[in-house]
């Protein structure tokens, strides 16, 4: 039958990687999860990237050429 004491069947020691290796692995896993989440529900990821780049470029141009829109705020 089964033993209820782990001391009779010792498990091999699990070696933990050094902190730098562990940090790098965690960072890679996080980046992979982030990329998967960004691509979820998108049929054409390249098109989405191009649209985002165009939008960012348009915002930079708007800031460079005046910064303010055509609307004025008046109180009264």
PDB file of N, CA, C and O in Angstrom:
ATOM      1  N   UNK A   1       0.829  -1.171   0.000  1.00  0.00           N
ATOM      2  CA  UNK A   1       0.000   0.000   0.000  1.00  0.00           C
ATOM      3  C   UNK A   1       0.879   1.243   0.000  1.00  0.00           C
ATOM      4  O   UNK A   1       2.091   1.143   0.036  1.00  0.00           O
ATOM      5  N   UNK A   2       0.276   2.404  -0.011  1.00  0.00           N
ATOM      6  CA  UNK A   2       1.026   3.656  -0.096  1.00  0.00           C
ATOM      7  C   UNK A   2       1.611   4.082   1.234  1.00  0.00           C
ATOM      8  O   UNK A   2       1.090   3.771   2.304  1.00  0.00           O
ATOM      9  N   UNK A   3       2.727   4.742   1.138  1.00  0.00           N
ATOM     10  CA  UNK A   3       3.355   5.302   2.338  1.00  0.00           C
ATOM     11  C   UNK A   3       2.885   6.729   2.530  1.00  0.00           C
ATOM     12  O   UNK A   3       2.783   7.498   1.590  1.00  0.00           O
ATOM     13  N   UNK A   4       2.633   7.090   3.749  1.00  0.00           N
ATOM     14  CA  UNK A   4       2.222   8.456   4.014  1.00  0.00           C
ATOM     15  C   UNK A   4       3.394   9.310   4.490  1.00  0.00           C
ATOM     16  O   UNK A   4       3.246  10.495   4.720  1.00  0.00           O
ATOM     17  N   UNK A   5       4.558   8.714   4.642  1.00  0.00           N
ATOM     18  CA  UNK A   5       5.729   9.457   5.095  1.00  0.00           C
ATOM     19  C   UNK A   5       6.686   9.678   3.930  1.00  0.00           C
ATOM     20  O   UNK A   5       7.128   8.735   3.283  1.00  0.00           O
ATOM     21  N   UNK A   6       6.990  10.923   3.659  1.00  0.00           N
ATOM     22  CA  UNK A   6       7.914  11.235   2.587  1.00  0.00           C
ATOM     23  C   UNK A   6       9.353  10.958   2.987  1.00  0.00           C
ATOM     24  O   UNK A   6      10.226  10.891   2.133  1.00  0.00           O
ATOM     25  N   UNK A   7       9.606  10.789   4.263  1.00  0.00           N
ATOM     26  CA  UNK A   7      10.980  10.572   4.702  1.00  0.00           C
ATOM     27  C   UNK A   7      11.492   9.198   4.259  1.00  0.00           C
ATOM     28  O   UNK A   7      12.692   8.974   4.167  1.00  0.00           O
ATOM     29  N   UNK A   8      10.583   8.276   3.941  1.00  0.00           N
ATOM     30  CA  UNK A   8      11.015   6.955   3.503  1.00  0.00           C
ATOM     31  C   UNK A   8      11.423   6.966   2.030  1.00  0.00           C
ATOM     32  O   UNK A   8      12.250   6.170   1.608  1.00  0.00           O
ATOM     33  N   UNK A   9      10.832   7.833   1.226  1.00  0.00           N
ATOM     34  CA  UNK A   9      11.165   7.978  -0.184  1.00  0.00           C
ATOM     35  C   UNK A   9      11.603   9.419  -0.439  1.00  0.00           C
ATOM     36  O   UNK A   9      10.812  10.244  -0.882  1.00  0.00           O
ATOM     37  N   UNK A  10      12.849   9.748  -0.178  1.00  0.00           N
ATOM     38  CA  UNK A  10      13.275  11.145  -0.347  1.00  0.00           C
ATOM     39  C   UNK A  10      13.242  11.563  -1.820  1.00  0.00           C
ATOM     40  O   UNK A  10      13.614  10.797  -2.702  1.00  0.00           O
ATOM     41  N   UNK A  11      12.751  12.758  -2.045  1.00  0.00           N
ATOM     42  CA  UNK A  11      12.685  13.321  -3.384  1.00  0.00           C
ATOM     43  C   UNK A  11      14.049  13.942  -3.715  1.00  0.00           C
ATOM     44  O   UNK A  11      14.716  14.472  -2.839  1.00  0.00           O
ATOM     45  N   UNK A  12      14.457  13.871  -4.980  1.00  0.00           N
ATOM     46  CA  UNK A  12      15.727  14.506  -5.337  1.00  0.00           C
ATOM     47  C   UNK A  12      15.625  16.019  -5.169  1.00  0.00           C
ATOM     48  O   UNK A  12      14.554  16.614  -5.354  1.00  0.00           O
ATOM     49  N   UNK A  13      16.738  16.645  -4.784  1.00  0.00           N
ATOM     50  CA  UNK A  13      16.754  18.091  -4.607  1.00  0.00           C
ATOM     51  C   UNK A  13      16.553  18.776  -5.949  1.00  0.00           C
ATOM     52  O   UNK A  13      17.197  18.444  -6.933  1.00  0.00           O
ATOM     53  N   UNK A  14      15.640  19.721  -5.961  1.00  0.00           N
ATOM     54  CA  UNK A  14      15.380  20.494  -7.166  1.00  0.00           C
ATOM     55  C   UNK A  14      16.305  21.699  -7.122  1.00  0.00           C
ATOM     56  O   UNK A  14      16.282  22.482  -6.180  1.00  0.00           O
ATOM     57  N   UNK A  15      17.113  21.839  -8.167  1.00  0.00           N
ATOM     58  CA  UNK A  15      18.062  22.935  -8.197  1.00  0.00           C
ATOM     59  C   UNK A  15      17.408  24.161  -8.835  1.00  0.00           C
ATOM     60  O   UNK A  15      16.905  24.102  -9.947  1.00  0.00           O
ATOM     61  N   UNK A  16      17.402  25.258  -8.101  1.00  0.00           N
ATOM     62  CA  UNK A  16      16.849  26.504  -8.620  1.00  0.00           C
ATOM     63  C   UNK A  16      17.928  27.241  -9.390  1.00  0.00           C
ATOM     64  O   UNK A  16      19.077  27.302  -8.961  1.00  0.00           O
ATOM     65  N   UNK A  17      17.553  27.822 -10.531  1.00  0.00           N
ATOM     66  CA  UNK A  17      18.542  28.585 -11.288  1.00  0.00           C
ATOM     67  C   UNK A  17      18.924  29.866 -10.543  1.00  0.00           C
ATOM     68  O   UNK A  17      18.199  30.322  -9.655  1.00  0.00           O
ATOM     69  N   UNK A  18      20.064  30.428 -10.899  1.00  0.00           N
ATOM     70  CA  UNK A  18      20.502  31.648 -10.229  1.00  0.00           C
ATOM     71  C   UNK A  18      19.496  32.764 -10.506  1.00  0.00           C
ATOM     72  O   UNK A  18      18.720  32.699 -11.472  1.00  0.00           O
ATOM     73  N   UNK A  19      19.464  33.796  -9.694  1.00  0.00           N
ATOM     74  CA  UNK A  19      18.445  34.850  -9.825  1.00  0.00           C
ATOM     75  C   UNK A  19      18.445  35.536 -11.189  1.00  0.00           C
ATOM     76  O   UNK A  19      17.378  35.886 -11.707  1.00  0.00           O
ATOM     77  N   UNK A  20      19.611  35.744 -11.802  1.00  0.00           N
ATOM     78  CA  UNK A  20      19.670  36.408 -13.099  1.00  0.00           C
ATOM     79  C   UNK A  20      18.995  35.564 -14.182  1.00  0.00           C
ATOM     80  O   UNK A  20      18.229  36.062 -14.995  1.00  0.00           O
ATOM     81  N   UNK A  21      19.262  34.260 -14.176  1.00  0.00           N
ATOM     82  CA  UNK A  21      18.641  33.362 -15.150  1.00  0.00           C
ATOM     83  C   UNK A  21      17.132  33.311 -14.944  1.00  0.00           C
ATOM     84  O   UNK A  21      16.360  33.374 -15.903  1.00  0.00           O
ATOM     85  N   UNK A  22      16.729  33.228 -13.688  1.00  0.00           N
ATOM     86  CA  UNK A  22      15.302  33.180 -13.374  1.00  0.00           C
ATOM     87  C   UNK A  22      14.600  34.463 -13.810  1.00  0.00           C
ATOM     88  O   UNK A  22      13.512  34.432 -14.380  1.00  0.00           O
ATOM     89  N   UNK A  23      15.236  35.633 -13.579  1.00  0.00           N
ATOM     90  CA  UNK A  23      14.663  36.911 -13.971  1.00  0.00           C
ATOM     91  C   UNK A  23      14.508  36.980 -15.493  1.00  0.00           C
ATOM     92  O   UNK A  23      13.491  37.408 -16.010  1.00  0.00           O
ATOM     93  N   UNK A  24      15.521  36.516 -16.227  1.00  0.00           N
ATOM     94  CA  UNK A  24      15.478  36.537 -17.686  1.00  0.00           C
ATOM     95  C   UNK A  24      14.356  35.634 -18.205  1.00  0.00           C
ATOM     96  O   UNK A  24      13.612  36.005 -19.111  1.00  0.00           O
ATOM     97  N   UNK A  25      14.200  34.454 -17.606  1.00  0.00           N
ATOM     98  CA  UNK A  25      13.133  33.539 -18.019  1.00  0.00           C
ATOM     99  C   UNK A  25      11.755  34.148 -17.764  1.00  0.00           C
ATOM    100  O   UNK A  25      10.842  34.023 -18.588  1.00  0.00           O
ATOM    101  N   UNK A  26      11.603  34.802 -16.614  1.00  0.00           N
ATOM    102  CA  UNK A  26      10.325  35.424 -16.294  1.00  0.00           C
ATOM    103  C   UNK A  26      10.018  36.574 -17.247  1.00  0.00           C
ATOM    104  O   UNK A  26       8.872  36.759 -17.669  1.00  0.00           O
ATOM    105  N   UNK A  27      11.057  37.339 -17.612  1.00  0.00           N
ATOM    106  CA  UNK A  27      10.870  38.441 -18.542  1.00  0.00           C
ATOM    107  C   UNK A  27      10.450  37.920 -19.918  1.00  0.00           C
ATOM    108  O   UNK A  27       9.529  38.456 -20.542  1.00  0.00           O
ATOM    109  N   UNK A  28      11.089  36.857 -20.383  1.00  0.00           N
ATOM    110  CA  UNK A  28      10.734  36.273 -21.679  1.00  0.00           C
ATOM    111  C   UNK A  28       9.294  35.764 -21.671  1.00  0.00           C
ATOM    112  O   UNK A  28       8.548  35.954 -22.630  1.00  0.00           O
ATOM    113  N   UNK A  29       8.897  35.119 -20.579  1.00  0.00           N
ATOM    114  CA  UNK A  29       7.539  34.597 -20.476  1.00  0.00           C
ATOM    115  C   UNK A  29       6.521  35.742 -20.467  1.00  0.00           C
ATOM    116  O   UNK A  29       5.467  35.652 -21.110  1.00  0.00           O
ATOM    117  N   UNK A  30       6.845  36.831 -19.767  1.00  0.00           N
ATOM    118  CA  UNK A  30       5.934  37.973 -19.717  1.00  0.00           C
ATOM    119  C   UNK A  30       5.787  38.609 -21.096  1.00  0.00           C
ATOM    120  O   UNK A  30       4.677  38.970 -21.508  1.00  0.00           O
ATOM    121  N   UNK A  31       6.887  38.761 -21.827  1.00  0.00           N
ATOM    122  CA  UNK A  31       6.820  39.323 -23.172  1.00  0.00           C
ATOM    123  C   UNK A  31       5.994  38.441 -24.104  1.00  0.00           C
ATOM    124  O   UNK A  31       5.202  38.936 -24.912  1.00  0.00           O
ATOM    125  N   UNK A  32       6.158  37.136 -23.967  1.00  0.00           N
ATOM    126  CA  UNK A  32       5.401  36.205 -24.803  1.00  0.00           C
ATOM    127  C   UNK A  32       3.901  36.317 -24.511  1.00  0.00           C
ATOM    128  O   UNK A  32       3.081  36.372 -25.434  1.00  0.00           O
ATOM    129  N   UNK A  33       3.540  36.397 -23.220  1.00  0.00           N
ATOM    130  CA  UNK A  33       2.129  36.547 -22.852  1.00  0.00           C
ATOM    131  C   UNK A  33       1.566  37.865 -23.375  1.00  0.00           C
ATOM    132  O   UNK A  33       0.438  37.924 -23.856  1.00  0.00           O
ATOM    133  N   UNK A  34       2.373  38.934 -23.290  1.00  0.00           N
ATOM    134  CA  UNK A  34       1.924  40.239 -23.758  1.00  0.00           C
ATOM    135  C   UNK A  34       1.686  40.218 -25.262  1.00  0.00           C
ATOM    136  O   UNK A  34       0.683  40.742 -25.744  1.00  0.00           O
ATOM    137  N   UNK A  35       2.575  39.599 -26.027  1.00  0.00           N
ATOM    138  CA  UNK A  35       2.407  39.518 -27.474  1.00  0.00           C
ATOM    139  C   UNK A  35       1.176  38.707 -27.838  1.00  0.00           C
ATOM    140  O   UNK A  35       0.436  39.049 -28.763  1.00  0.00           O
ATOM    141  N   UNK A  36       0.936  37.635 -27.106  1.00  0.00           N
ATOM    142  CA  UNK A  36      -0.243  36.819 -27.379  1.00  0.00           C
ATOM    143  C   UNK A  36      -1.520  37.598 -27.070  1.00  0.00           C
ATOM    144  O   UNK A  36      -2.502  37.512 -27.805  1.00  0.00           O
ATOM    145  N   UNK A  37      -1.508  38.368 -25.994  1.00  0.00           N
ATOM    146  CA  UNK A  37      -2.684  39.144 -25.617  1.00  0.00           C
ATOM    147  C   UNK A  37      -2.944  40.254 -26.632  1.00  0.00           C
ATOM    148  O   UNK A  37      -4.105  40.554 -26.947  1.00  0.00           O
ATOM    149  N   UNK A  38      -1.882  40.883 -27.144  1.00  0.00           N
ATOM    150  CA  UNK A  38      -2.056  41.943 -28.138  1.00  0.00           C
ATOM    151  C   UNK A  38      -2.654  41.390 -29.426  1.00  0.00           C
ATOM    152  O   UNK A  38      -3.452  42.041 -30.086  1.00  0.00           O
ATOM    153  N   UNK A  39      -2.260  40.196 -29.804  1.00  0.00           N
ATOM    154  CA  UNK A  39      -2.711  39.617 -31.054  1.00  0.00           C
ATOM    155  C   UNK A  39      -4.065  38.938 -30.979  1.00  0.00           C
ATOM    156  O   UNK A  39      -4.637  38.569 -31.999  1.00  0.00           O
ATOM    157  N   UNK A  40      -4.603  38.801 -29.801  1.00  0.00           N
ATOM    158  CA  UNK A  40      -5.875  38.109 -29.639  1.00  0.00           C
ATOM    159  C   UNK A  40      -7.001  38.916 -30.283  1.00  0.00           C
ATOM    160  O   UNK A  40      -7.179  40.084 -29.977  1.00  0.00           O
ATOM    161  N   UNK A  41      -7.706  38.314 -31.186  1.00  0.00           N
ATOM    162  CA  UNK A  41      -8.844  38.950 -31.826  1.00  0.00           C
ATOM    163  C   UNK A  41      -8.477  39.817 -33.021  1.00  0.00           C
ATOM    164  O   UNK A  41      -9.335  40.428 -33.614  1.00  0.00           O
ATOM    165  N   UNK A  42      -7.181  39.875 -33.370  1.00  0.00           N
ATOM    166  CA  UNK A  42      -6.745  40.695 -34.497  1.00  0.00           C
ATOM    167  C   UNK A  42      -6.489  39.780 -35.684  1.00  0.00           C
ATOM    168  O   UNK A  42      -5.709  38.839 -35.597  1.00  0.00           O
ATOM    169  N   UNK A  43      -7.149  40.076 -36.798  1.00  0.00           N
ATOM    170  CA  UNK A  43      -6.975  39.232 -37.977  1.00  0.00           C
ATOM    171  C   UNK A  43      -5.670  39.531 -38.693  1.00  0.00           C
ATOM    172  O   UNK A  43      -5.021  38.633 -39.201  1.00  0.00           O
ATOM    173  N   UNK A  44      -5.300  40.815 -38.749  1.00  0.00           N
ATOM    174  CA  UNK A  44      -4.084  41.213 -39.455  1.00  0.00           C
ATOM    175  C   UNK A  44      -3.227  42.074 -38.524  1.00  0.00           C
ATOM    176  O   UNK A  44      -3.386  43.303 -38.476  1.00  0.00           O
ATOM    177  N   UNK A  45      -2.301  41.455 -37.777  1.00  0.00           N
ATOM    178  CA  UNK A  45      -1.493  42.222 -36.820  1.00  0.00           C
ATOM    179  C   UNK A  45      -0.589  43.265 -37.485  1.00  0.00           C
ATOM    180  O   UNK A  45      -0.348  44.320 -36.926  1.00  0.00           O
ATOM    181  N   UNK A  46      -0.126  43.000 -38.696  1.00  0.00           N
ATOM    182  CA  UNK A  46       0.729  43.971 -39.385  1.00  0.00           C
ATOM    183  C   UNK A  46      -0.063  45.241 -39.729  1.00  0.00           C
ATOM    184  O   UNK A  46       0.457  46.352 -39.616  1.00  0.00           O
ATOM    185  N   UNK A  47      -1.319  45.072 -40.130  1.00  0.00           N
ATOM    186  CA  UNK A  47      -2.163  46.220 -40.440  1.00  0.00           C
ATOM    187  C   UNK A  47      -2.387  47.057 -39.178  1.00  0.00           C
ATOM    188  O   UNK A  47      -2.335  48.289 -39.230  1.00  0.00           O
ATOM    189  N   UNK A  48      -2.598  46.398 -38.058  1.00  0.00           N
ATOM    190  CA  UNK A  48      -2.794  47.097 -36.796  1.00  0.00           C
ATOM    191  C   UNK A  48      -1.550  47.901 -36.430  1.00  0.00           C
ATOM    192  O   UNK A  48      -1.645  49.055 -36.016  1.00  0.00           O
ATOM    193  N   UNK A  49      -0.368  47.309 -36.610  1.00  0.00           N
ATOM    194  CA  UNK A  49       0.876  48.017 -36.309  1.00  0.00           C
ATOM    195  C   UNK A  49       1.045  49.237 -37.206  1.00  0.00           C
ATOM    196  O   UNK A  49       1.474  50.299 -36.744  1.00  0.00           O
ATOM    197  N   UNK A  50       0.705  49.109 -38.491  1.00  0.00           N
ATOM    198  CA  UNK A  50       0.809  50.241 -39.405  1.00  0.00           C
ATOM    199  C   UNK A  50      -0.145  51.364 -38.997  1.00  0.00           C
ATOM    200  O   UNK A  50       0.218  52.544 -39.023  1.00  0.00           O
ATOM    201  N   UNK A  51      -1.369  51.004 -38.593  1.00  0.00           N
ATOM    202  CA  UNK A  51      -2.338  52.003 -38.167  1.00  0.00           C
ATOM    203  C   UNK A  51      -1.852  52.729 -36.917  1.00  0.00           C
ATOM    204  O   UNK A  51      -1.985  53.948 -36.809  1.00  0.00           O
ATOM    205  N   UNK A  52      -1.293  51.993 -35.965  1.00  0.00           N
ATOM    206  CA  UNK A  52      -0.786  52.603 -34.747  1.00  0.00           C
ATOM    207  C   UNK A  52       0.367  53.549 -35.060  1.00  0.00           C
ATOM    208  O   UNK A  52       0.459  54.637 -34.495  1.00  0.00           O
ATOM    209  N   UNK A  53       1.254  53.131 -35.965  1.00  0.00           N
ATOM    210  CA  UNK A  53       2.395  53.966 -36.341  1.00  0.00           C
ATOM    211  C   UNK A  53       1.908  55.253 -37.010  1.00  0.00           C
ATOM    212  O   UNK A  53       2.403  56.342 -36.699  1.00  0.00           O
ATOM    213  N   UNK A  54       0.926  55.135 -37.927  1.00  0.00           N
ATOM    214  CA  UNK A  54       0.369  56.314 -38.583  1.00  0.00           C
ATOM    215  C   UNK A  54      -0.255  57.268 -37.572  1.00  0.00           C
ATOM    216  O   UNK A  54      -0.089  58.484 -37.665  1.00  0.00           O
ATOM    217  N   UNK A  55      -0.983  56.719 -36.612  1.00  0.00           N
ATOM    218  CA  UNK A  55      -1.630  57.528 -35.589  1.00  0.00           C
ATOM    219  C   UNK A  55      -0.587  58.265 -34.745  1.00  0.00           C
ATOM    220  O   UNK A  55      -0.729  59.462 -34.463  1.00  0.00           O
ATOM    221  N   UNK A  56       0.489  57.563 -34.348  1.00  0.00           N
ATOM    222  CA  UNK A  56       1.552  58.188 -33.567  1.00  0.00           C
ATOM    223  C   UNK A  56       2.239  59.292 -34.369  1.00  0.00           C
ATOM    224  O   UNK A  56       2.527  60.369 -33.833  1.00  0.00           O
ATOM    225  N   UNK A  57       2.499  59.034 -35.650  1.00  0.00           N
ATOM    226  CA  UNK A  57       3.135  60.040 -36.504  1.00  0.00           C
ATOM    227  C   UNK A  57       2.244  61.275 -36.639  1.00  0.00           C
ATOM    228  O   UNK A  57       2.734  62.415 -36.595  1.00  0.00           O
ATOM    229  N   UNK A  58       0.945  61.069 -36.795  1.00  0.00           N
ATOM    230  CA  UNK A  58       0.014  62.193 -36.917  1.00  0.00           C
ATOM    231  C   UNK A  58      -0.004  63.016 -35.630  1.00  0.00           C
ATOM    232  O   UNK A  58      -0.042  64.255 -35.670  1.00  0.00           O
ATOM    233  N   UNK A  59       0.044  62.356 -34.483  1.00  0.00           N
ATOM    234  CA  UNK A  59       0.059  63.075 -33.212  1.00  0.00           C
ATOM    235  C   UNK A  59       1.340  63.887 -33.065  1.00  0.00           C
ATOM    236  O   UNK A  59       1.310  65.037 -32.605  1.00  0.00           O
ATOM    237  N   UNK A  60       2.477  63.324 -33.472  1.00  0.00           N
ATOM    238  CA  UNK A  60       3.749  64.043 -33.394  1.00  0.00           C
ATOM    239  C   UNK A  60       3.729  65.268 -34.305  1.00  0.00           C
ATOM    240  O   UNK A  60       4.205  66.336 -33.930  1.00  0.00           O
ATOM    241  N   UNK A  61       3.188  65.114 -35.507  1.00  0.00           N
ATOM    242  CA  UNK A  61       3.103  66.240 -36.444  1.00  0.00           C
ATOM    243  C   UNK A  61       2.204  67.335 -35.883  1.00  0.00           C
ATOM    244  O   UNK A  61       2.499  68.518 -36.010  1.00  0.00           O
ATOM    245  N   UNK A  62       1.095  66.948 -35.269  1.00  0.00           N
ATOM    246  CA  UNK A  62       0.173  67.927 -34.702  1.00  0.00           C
ATOM    247  C   UNK A  62       0.861  68.707 -33.579  1.00  0.00           C
ATOM    248  O   UNK A  62       0.696  69.923 -33.478  1.00  0.00           O
ATOM    249  N   UNK A  63       1.627  68.037 -32.763  1.00  0.00           N
ATOM    250  CA  UNK A  63       2.343  68.719 -31.685  1.00  0.00           C
ATOM    251  C   UNK A  63       3.429  69.636 -32.239  1.00  0.00           C
ATOM    252  O   UNK A  63       3.675  70.713 -31.712  1.00  0.00           O
ATOM    253  N   UNK A  64       4.050  69.218 -33.324  1.00  0.00           N
ATOM    254  CA  UNK A  64       5.137  69.993 -33.909  1.00  0.00           C
ATOM    255  C   UNK A  64       4.617  71.262 -34.581  1.00  0.00           C
ATOM    256  O   UNK A  64       5.259  72.299 -34.546  1.00  0.00           O
ATOM    257  N   UNK A  65       3.433  71.212 -35.184  1.00  0.00           N
ATOM    258  CA  UNK A  65       2.908  72.327 -35.971  1.00  0.00           C
ATOM    259  C   UNK A  65       1.951  73.229 -35.210  1.00  0.00           C
ATOM    260  O   UNK A  65       1.204  73.989 -35.822  1.00  0.00           O
ATOM    261  N   UNK A  66       1.928  73.175 -33.947  1.00  0.00           N
ATOM    262  CA  UNK A  66       1.042  74.105 -33.244  1.00  0.00           C
ATOM    263  C   UNK A  66       0.680  73.603 -31.862  1.00  0.00           C
ATOM    264  O   UNK A  66       0.559  74.367 -30.932  1.00  0.00           O
ATOM    265  N   UNK A  67       0.490  72.335 -31.738  1.00  0.00           N
ATOM    266  CA  UNK A  67       0.201  71.771 -30.436  1.00  0.00           C
ATOM    267  C   UNK A  67      -1.246  71.905 -30.004  1.00  0.00           C
ATOM    268  O   UNK A  67      -1.734  71.087 -29.260  1.00  0.00           O
ATOM    269  N   UNK A  68      -1.929  72.979 -30.432  1.00  0.00           N
ATOM    270  CA  UNK A  68      -3.311  73.150 -30.008  1.00  0.00           C
ATOM    271  C   UNK A  68      -4.244  72.924 -31.185  1.00  0.00           C
ATOM    272  O   UNK A  68      -3.912  73.203 -32.323  1.00  0.00           O
ATOM    273  N   UNK A  69      -5.412  72.455 -30.891  1.00  0.00           N
ATOM    274  CA  UNK A  69      -6.400  72.249 -31.931  1.00  0.00           C
ATOM    275  C   UNK A  69      -7.079  73.555 -32.295  1.00  0.00           C
ATOM    276  O   UNK A  69      -6.696  74.636 -31.854  1.00  0.00           O
ATOM    277  N   UNK A  70      -8.081  73.499 -33.068  1.00  0.00           N
ATOM    278  CA  UNK A  70      -8.796  74.700 -33.502  1.00  0.00           C
ATOM    279  C   UNK A  70      -9.844  75.163 -32.512  1.00  0.00           C
ATOM    280  O   UNK A  70     -10.532  76.136 -32.756  1.00  0.00           O
ATOM    281  N   UNK A  71     -10.012  74.493 -31.410  1.00  0.00           N
ATOM    282  CA  UNK A  71     -11.048  74.845 -30.451  1.00  0.00           C
ATOM    283  C   UNK A  71     -10.493  75.788 -29.390  1.00  0.00           C
ATOM    284  O   UNK A  71      -9.352  75.665 -28.969  1.00  0.00           O
ATOM    285  N   UNK A  72     -11.320  76.738 -28.963  1.00  0.00           N
ATOM    286  CA  UNK A  72     -10.921  77.679 -27.910  1.00  0.00           C
ATOM    287  C   UNK A  72     -11.884  77.524 -26.753  1.00  0.00           C
ATOM    288  O   UNK A  72     -13.071  77.291 -26.932  1.00  0.00           O
ATOM    289  N   UNK A  73     -11.353  77.669 -25.564  1.00  0.00           N
ATOM    290  CA  UNK A  73     -12.155  77.541 -24.366  1.00  0.00           C
ATOM    291  C   UNK A  73     -12.501  78.943 -23.871  1.00  0.00           C
ATOM    292  O   UNK A  73     -11.618  79.748 -23.619  1.00  0.00           O
ATOM    293  N   UNK A  74     -13.773  79.193 -23.740  1.00  0.00           N
ATOM    294  CA  UNK A  74     -14.192  80.485 -23.206  1.00  0.00           C
ATOM    295  C   UNK A  74     -15.143  80.248 -22.048  1.00  0.00           C
ATOM    296  O   UNK A  74     -15.939  79.298 -22.052  1.00  0.00           O
ATOM    297  N   UNK A  75     -15.034  81.111 -21.058  1.00  0.00           N
ATOM    298  CA  UNK A  75     -15.892  81.006 -19.882  1.00  0.00           C
ATOM    299  C   UNK A  75     -16.761  82.250 -19.827  1.00  0.00           C
ATOM    300  O   UNK A  75     -16.273  83.360 -19.948  1.00  0.00           O
ATOM    301  N   UNK A  76     -18.015  82.080 -19.618  1.00  0.00           N
ATOM    302  CA  UNK A  76     -18.834  83.274 -19.473  1.00  0.00           C
ATOM    303  C   UNK A  76     -20.083  83.160 -20.137  1.00  0.00           C
ATOM    304  O   UNK A  76     -20.943  83.260 -20.675  1.00  0.00           O
TER     305      UNK A  76
END
